[in-house]
mmCIF file of C-alpha atoms in Angstrom:
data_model
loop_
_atom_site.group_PDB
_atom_site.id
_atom_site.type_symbol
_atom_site.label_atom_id
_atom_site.label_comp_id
_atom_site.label_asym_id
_atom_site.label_seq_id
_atom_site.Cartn_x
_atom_site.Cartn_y
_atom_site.Cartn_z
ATOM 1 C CA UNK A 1 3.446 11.488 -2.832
ATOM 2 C CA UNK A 2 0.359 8.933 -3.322
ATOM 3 C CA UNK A 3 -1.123 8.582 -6.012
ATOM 4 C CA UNK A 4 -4.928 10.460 -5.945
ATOM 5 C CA UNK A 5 -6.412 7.855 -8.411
ATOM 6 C CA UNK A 6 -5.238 4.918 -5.619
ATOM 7 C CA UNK A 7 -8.295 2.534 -4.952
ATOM 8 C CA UNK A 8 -8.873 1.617 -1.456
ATOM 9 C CA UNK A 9 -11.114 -1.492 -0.243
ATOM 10 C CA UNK A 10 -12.916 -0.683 3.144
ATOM 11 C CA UNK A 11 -13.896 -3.777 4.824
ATOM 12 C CA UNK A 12 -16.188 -3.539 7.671
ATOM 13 C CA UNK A 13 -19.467 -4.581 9.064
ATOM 14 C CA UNK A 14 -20.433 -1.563 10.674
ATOM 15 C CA UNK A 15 -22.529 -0.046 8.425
ATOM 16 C CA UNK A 16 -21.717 3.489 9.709
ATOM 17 C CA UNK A 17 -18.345 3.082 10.427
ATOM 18 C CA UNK A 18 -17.839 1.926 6.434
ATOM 19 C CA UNK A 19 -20.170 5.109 5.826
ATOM 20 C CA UNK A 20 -17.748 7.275 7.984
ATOM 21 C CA UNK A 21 -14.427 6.071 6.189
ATOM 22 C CA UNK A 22 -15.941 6.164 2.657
ATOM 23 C CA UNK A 23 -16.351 9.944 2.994
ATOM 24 C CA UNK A 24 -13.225 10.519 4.628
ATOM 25 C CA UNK A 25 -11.028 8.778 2.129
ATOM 26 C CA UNK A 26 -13.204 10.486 -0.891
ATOM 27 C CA UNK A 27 -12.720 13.569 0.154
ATOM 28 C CA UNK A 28 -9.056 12.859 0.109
ATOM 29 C CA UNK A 29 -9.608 11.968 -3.769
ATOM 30 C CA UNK A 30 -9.293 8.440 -3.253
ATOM 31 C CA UNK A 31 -11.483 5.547 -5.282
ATOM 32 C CA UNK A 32 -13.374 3.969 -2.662
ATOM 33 C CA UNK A 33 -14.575 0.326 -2.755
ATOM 34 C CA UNK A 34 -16.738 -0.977 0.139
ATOM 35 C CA UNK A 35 -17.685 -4.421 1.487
ATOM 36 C CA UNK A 36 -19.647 -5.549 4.551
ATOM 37 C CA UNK A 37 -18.505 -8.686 4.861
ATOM 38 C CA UNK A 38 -15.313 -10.949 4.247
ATOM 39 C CA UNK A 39 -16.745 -13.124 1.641
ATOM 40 C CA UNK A 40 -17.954 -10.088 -0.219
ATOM 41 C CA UNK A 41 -15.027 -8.168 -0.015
ATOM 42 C CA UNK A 42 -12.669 -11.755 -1.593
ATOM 43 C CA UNK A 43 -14.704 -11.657 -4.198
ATOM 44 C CA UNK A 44 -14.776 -7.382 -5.034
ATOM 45 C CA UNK A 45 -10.551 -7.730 -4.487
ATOM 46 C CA UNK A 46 -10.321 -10.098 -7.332
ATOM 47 C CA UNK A 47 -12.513 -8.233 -9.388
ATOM 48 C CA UNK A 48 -11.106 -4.360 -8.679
ATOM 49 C CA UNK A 49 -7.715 -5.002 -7.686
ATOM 50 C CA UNK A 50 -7.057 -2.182 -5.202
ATOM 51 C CA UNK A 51 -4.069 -0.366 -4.366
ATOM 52 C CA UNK A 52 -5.089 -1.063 0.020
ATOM 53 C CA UNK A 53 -6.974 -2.731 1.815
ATOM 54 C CA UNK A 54 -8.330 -1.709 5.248
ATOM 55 C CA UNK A 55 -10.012 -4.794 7.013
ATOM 56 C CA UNK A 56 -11.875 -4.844 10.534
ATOM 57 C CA UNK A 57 -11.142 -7.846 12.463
ATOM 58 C CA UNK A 58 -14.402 -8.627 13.799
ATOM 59 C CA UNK A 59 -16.939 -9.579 11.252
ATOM 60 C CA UNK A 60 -19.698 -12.411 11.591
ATOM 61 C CA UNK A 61 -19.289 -14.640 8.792
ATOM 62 C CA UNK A 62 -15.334 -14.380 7.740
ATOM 63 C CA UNK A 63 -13.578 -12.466 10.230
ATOM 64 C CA UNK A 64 -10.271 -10.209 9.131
ATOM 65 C CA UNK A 65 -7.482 -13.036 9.597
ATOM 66 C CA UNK A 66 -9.049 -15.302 7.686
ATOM 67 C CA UNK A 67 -9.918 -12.778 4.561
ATOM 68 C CA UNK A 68 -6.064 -11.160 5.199
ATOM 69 C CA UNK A 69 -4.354 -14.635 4.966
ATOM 70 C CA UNK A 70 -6.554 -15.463 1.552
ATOM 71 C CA UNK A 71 -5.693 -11.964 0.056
ATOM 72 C CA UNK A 72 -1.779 -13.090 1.064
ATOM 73 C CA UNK A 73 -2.151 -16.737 -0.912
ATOM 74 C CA UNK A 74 -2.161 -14.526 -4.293
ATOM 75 C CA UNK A 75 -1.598 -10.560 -3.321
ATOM 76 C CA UNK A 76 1.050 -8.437 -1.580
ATOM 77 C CA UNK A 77 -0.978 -5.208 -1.394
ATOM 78 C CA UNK A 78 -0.438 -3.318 1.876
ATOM 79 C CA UNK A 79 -3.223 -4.391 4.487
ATOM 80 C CA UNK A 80 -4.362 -2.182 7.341
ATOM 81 C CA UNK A 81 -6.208 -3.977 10.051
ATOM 82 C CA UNK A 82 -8.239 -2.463 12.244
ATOM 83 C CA UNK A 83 -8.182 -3.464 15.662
ATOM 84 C CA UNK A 84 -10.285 -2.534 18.852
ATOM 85 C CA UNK A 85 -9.059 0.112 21.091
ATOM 86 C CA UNK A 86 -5.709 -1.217 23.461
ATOM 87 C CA UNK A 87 -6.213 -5.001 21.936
ATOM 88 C CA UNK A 88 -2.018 -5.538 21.294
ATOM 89 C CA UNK A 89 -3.010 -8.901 20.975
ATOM 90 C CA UNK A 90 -5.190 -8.009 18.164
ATOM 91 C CA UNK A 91 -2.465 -6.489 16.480
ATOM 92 C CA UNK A 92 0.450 -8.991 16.296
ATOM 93 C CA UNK A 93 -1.980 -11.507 15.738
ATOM 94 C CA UNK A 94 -2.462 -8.959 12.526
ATOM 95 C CA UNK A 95 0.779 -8.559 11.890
ATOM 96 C CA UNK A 96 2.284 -12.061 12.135
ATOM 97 C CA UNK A 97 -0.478 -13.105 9.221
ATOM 98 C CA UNK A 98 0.693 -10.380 6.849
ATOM 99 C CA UNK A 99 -0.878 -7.383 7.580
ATOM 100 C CA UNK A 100 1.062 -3.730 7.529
ATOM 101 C CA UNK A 101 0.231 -1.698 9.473
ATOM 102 C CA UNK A 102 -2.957 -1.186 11.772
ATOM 103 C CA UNK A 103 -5.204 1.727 13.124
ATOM 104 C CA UNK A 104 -7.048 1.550 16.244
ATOM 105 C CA UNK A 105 -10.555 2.458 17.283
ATOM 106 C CA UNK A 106 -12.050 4.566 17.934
ATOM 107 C CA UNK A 107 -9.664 6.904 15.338
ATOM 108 C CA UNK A 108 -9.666 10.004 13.868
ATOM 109 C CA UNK A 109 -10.595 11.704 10.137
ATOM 110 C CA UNK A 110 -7.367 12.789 9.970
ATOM 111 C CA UNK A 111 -5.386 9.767 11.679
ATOM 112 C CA UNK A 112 -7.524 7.768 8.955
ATOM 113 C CA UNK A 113 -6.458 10.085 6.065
ATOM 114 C CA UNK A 114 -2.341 9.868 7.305
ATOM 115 C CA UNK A 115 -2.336 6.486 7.733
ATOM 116 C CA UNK A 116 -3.197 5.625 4.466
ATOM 117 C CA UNK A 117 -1.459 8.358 2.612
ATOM 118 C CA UNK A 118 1.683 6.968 4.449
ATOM 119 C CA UNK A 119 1.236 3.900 3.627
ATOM 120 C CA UNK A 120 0.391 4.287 -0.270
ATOM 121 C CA UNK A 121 4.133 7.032 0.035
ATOM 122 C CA UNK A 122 6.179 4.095 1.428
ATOM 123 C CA UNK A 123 4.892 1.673 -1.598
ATOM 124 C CA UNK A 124 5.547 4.433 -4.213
ATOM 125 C CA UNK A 125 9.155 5.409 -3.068
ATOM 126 C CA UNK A 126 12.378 3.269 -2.212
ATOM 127 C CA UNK A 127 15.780 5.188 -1.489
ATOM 128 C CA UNK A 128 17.801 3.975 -3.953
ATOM 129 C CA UNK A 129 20.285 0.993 -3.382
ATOM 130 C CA UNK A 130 23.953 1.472 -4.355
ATOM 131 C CA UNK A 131 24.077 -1.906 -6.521
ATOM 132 C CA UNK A 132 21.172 -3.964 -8.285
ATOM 133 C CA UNK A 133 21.958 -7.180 -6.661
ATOM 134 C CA UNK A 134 22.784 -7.935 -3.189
ATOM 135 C CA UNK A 135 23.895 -11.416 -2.588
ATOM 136 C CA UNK A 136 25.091 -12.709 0.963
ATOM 137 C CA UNK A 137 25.081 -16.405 1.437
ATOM 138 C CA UNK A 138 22.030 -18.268 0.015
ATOM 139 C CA UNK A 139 20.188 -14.595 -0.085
ATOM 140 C CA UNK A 140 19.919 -12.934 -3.130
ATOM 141 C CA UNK A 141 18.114 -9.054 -3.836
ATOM 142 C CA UNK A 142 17.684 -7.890 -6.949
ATOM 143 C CA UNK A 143 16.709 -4.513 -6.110
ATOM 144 C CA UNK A 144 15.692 -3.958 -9.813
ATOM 145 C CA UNK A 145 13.024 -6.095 -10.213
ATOM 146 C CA UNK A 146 12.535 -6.624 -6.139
ATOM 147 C CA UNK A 147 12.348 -9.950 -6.348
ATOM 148 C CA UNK A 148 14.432 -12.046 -3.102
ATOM 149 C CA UNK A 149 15.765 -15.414 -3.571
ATOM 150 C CA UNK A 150 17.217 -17.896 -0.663
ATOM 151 C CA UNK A 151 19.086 -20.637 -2.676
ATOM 152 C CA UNK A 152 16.761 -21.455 -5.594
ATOM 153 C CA UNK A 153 13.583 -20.215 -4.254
ATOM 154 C CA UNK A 154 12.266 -16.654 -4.604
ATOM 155 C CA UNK A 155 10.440 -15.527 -1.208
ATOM 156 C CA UNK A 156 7.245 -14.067 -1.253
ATOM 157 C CA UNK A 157 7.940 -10.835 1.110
ATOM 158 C CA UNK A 158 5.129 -8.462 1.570
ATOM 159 C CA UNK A 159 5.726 -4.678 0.327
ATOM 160 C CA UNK A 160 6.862 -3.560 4.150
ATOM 161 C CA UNK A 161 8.979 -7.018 4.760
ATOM 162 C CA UNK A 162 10.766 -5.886 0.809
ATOM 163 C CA UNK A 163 11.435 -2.739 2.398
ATOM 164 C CA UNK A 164 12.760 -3.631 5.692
ATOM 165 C CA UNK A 165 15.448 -6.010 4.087
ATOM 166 C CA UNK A 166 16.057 -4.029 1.252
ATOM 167 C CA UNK A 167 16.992 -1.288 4.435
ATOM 168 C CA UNK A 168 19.184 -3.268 6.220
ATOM 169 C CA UNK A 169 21.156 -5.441 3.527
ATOM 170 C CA UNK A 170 21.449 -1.515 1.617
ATOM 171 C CA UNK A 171 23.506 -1.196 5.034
ATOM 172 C CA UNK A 172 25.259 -4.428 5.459
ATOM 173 C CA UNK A 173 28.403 -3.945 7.877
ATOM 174 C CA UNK A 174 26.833 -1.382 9.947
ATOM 175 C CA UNK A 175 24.142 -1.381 12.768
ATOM 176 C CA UNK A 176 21.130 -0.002 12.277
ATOM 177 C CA UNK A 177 18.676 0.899 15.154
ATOM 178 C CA UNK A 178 15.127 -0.023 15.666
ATOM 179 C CA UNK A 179 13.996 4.382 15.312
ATOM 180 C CA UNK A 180 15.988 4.185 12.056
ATOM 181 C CA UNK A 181 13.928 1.508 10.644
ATOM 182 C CA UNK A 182 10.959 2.083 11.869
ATOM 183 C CA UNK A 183 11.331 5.926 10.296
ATOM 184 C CA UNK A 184 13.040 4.539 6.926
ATOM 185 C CA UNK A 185 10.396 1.883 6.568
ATOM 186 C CA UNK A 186 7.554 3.112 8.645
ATOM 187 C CA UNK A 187 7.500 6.926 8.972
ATOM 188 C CA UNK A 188 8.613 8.912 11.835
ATOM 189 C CA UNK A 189 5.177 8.937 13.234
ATOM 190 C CA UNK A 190 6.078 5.264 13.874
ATOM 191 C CA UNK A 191 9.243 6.033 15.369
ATOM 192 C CA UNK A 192 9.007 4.418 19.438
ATOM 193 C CA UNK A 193 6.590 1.631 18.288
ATOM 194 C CA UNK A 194 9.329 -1.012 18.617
ATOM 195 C CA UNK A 195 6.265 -4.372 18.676
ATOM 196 C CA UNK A 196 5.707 -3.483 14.929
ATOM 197 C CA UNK A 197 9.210 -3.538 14.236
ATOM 198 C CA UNK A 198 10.099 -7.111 15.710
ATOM 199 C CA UNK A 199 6.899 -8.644 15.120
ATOM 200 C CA UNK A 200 7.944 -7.934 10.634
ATOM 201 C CA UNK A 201 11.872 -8.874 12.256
ATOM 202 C CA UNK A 202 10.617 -12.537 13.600
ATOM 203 C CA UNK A 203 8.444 -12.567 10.258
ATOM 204 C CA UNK A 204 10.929 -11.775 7.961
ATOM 205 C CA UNK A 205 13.217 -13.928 9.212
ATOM 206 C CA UNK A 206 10.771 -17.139 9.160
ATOM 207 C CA UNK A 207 10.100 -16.591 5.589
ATOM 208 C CA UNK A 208 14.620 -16.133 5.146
ATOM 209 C CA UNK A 209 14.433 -19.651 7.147
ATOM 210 C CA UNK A 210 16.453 -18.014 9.827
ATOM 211 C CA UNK A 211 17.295 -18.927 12.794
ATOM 212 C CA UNK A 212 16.190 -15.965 15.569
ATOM 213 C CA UNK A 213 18.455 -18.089 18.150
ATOM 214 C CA UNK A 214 21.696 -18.090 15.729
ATOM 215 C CA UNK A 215 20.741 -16.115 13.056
ATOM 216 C CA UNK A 216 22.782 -16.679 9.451
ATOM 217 C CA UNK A 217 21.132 -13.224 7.875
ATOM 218 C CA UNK A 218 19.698 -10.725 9.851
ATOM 219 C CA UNK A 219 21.530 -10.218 13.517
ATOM 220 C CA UNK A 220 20.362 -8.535 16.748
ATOM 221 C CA UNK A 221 22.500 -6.457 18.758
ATOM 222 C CA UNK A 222 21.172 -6.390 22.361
ATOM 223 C CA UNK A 223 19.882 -2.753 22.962
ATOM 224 C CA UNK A 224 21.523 -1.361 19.680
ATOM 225 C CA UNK A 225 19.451 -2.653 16.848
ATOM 226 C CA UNK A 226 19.695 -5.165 13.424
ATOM 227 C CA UNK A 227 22.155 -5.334 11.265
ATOM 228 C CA UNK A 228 23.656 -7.587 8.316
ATOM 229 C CA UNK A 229 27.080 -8.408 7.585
ATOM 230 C CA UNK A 230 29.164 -7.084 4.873
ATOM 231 C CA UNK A 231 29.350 -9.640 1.863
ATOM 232 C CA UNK A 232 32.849 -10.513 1.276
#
């Protein structure tokens, strides 16, 4: 379960709309910080250090790509954009910059409320991986510490792209499909939401140095799903 005492940042220009997700999240017995713009909000994240962050995409001065990629130079906290009603554009652009998840607008109290209690759940619990260190080819997990090396150099993997490889090298040998991660890493409210799922695959993989046309780690299987091979 997530913690009560988790801070949340609430980024967003609309006065009301920040107004609106304050009191939701409070009355969930969250810590609520607020910021109306993307300088602003920089600026209370260094200070505070929340647990999430939940960032509009269109504000005036710094709009939510640019204050998501400067959170991701020093921070892997989970990031929930929020995007405008049926924009997918909106939210792979999100995605492929380092963001989590996403809600849409115009959204719910309670869609609000489950979105971020299922994203502060996934952060706070990992199934439990039958060795500490995974090593196949150049790719090293130390499940332990959570810390992912290829060759000499550790990767900096955001909490969700930890999670999805820590999921499918925990099954290396076996095929897993795209509803199985997506409810492993996700939740099964996710599950049938495959653009989320391959836009963290084609991430993940960029940051392995993988190939997506002749991949060495993390292989497709047309219509079946992802897998990794065994380690020998």
């Amino acid at each position: 379960m997530p913690s009560k005492n988790a801070s949340i940042l609430i980024v967003d220009d609309d006065i009301r709309m920040l107004r609106m997700m304050k009191r939701v999240l409070e009355l969930e017995g969250f810590q609520v910080l607020v910021a109306s713009s993307g300088e602003t909000s920089l600026k209370i994240f260094e200070k505070e250090t929340p647990d999430l962050v939940l960032l509009d995409i269109m504000m005036p001065d710094m709009d939510g790509y640019t204050v998501c990629q400067q959170i991701r130079e020093f921070s892997q906290v989970p990031i929930i954009m929020v995007t405008a009603k049926g924009d997918d554009k909106e939210k792979v652009e999100g995605l492929d910059i380092g963001a989590d998840d996403y809600v849409t607008k115009p959204f719910s109290a309670s869609e609000l409320a489950a979105r971020v209690r299922a994203m502060l759940r996934r952060i706070g619990t990992q199934d439990k991986p039958p060795k500490s260190i995974f090593r196949y080819k150049d790719l090293t997990i130390d499940f332990t510490s959570h810390r992912v090396m290829v060759g000499n150099q550790e990767l900096n993997l955001t909490s969700t792209e930890y999670r999805l490889l820590s999921y499918i090298s925990s099954n290396a040998g076996r095929v897993v499909t795209p509803d199985q991660l997506l409810d492993k890493v996700w939740g099964e409210e996710y599950i049938g939401a495959p653009h989320l799922l391959q836009v963290n695959i084609a991430r993940l993989r960029q940051k392995l140095g993988d190939d997506a046309k002749n991949p060495a780690y993390i292989l497709t299987r047309p219509g079946i799903g992802y897998m990794m091979s065994k380690p020998t």
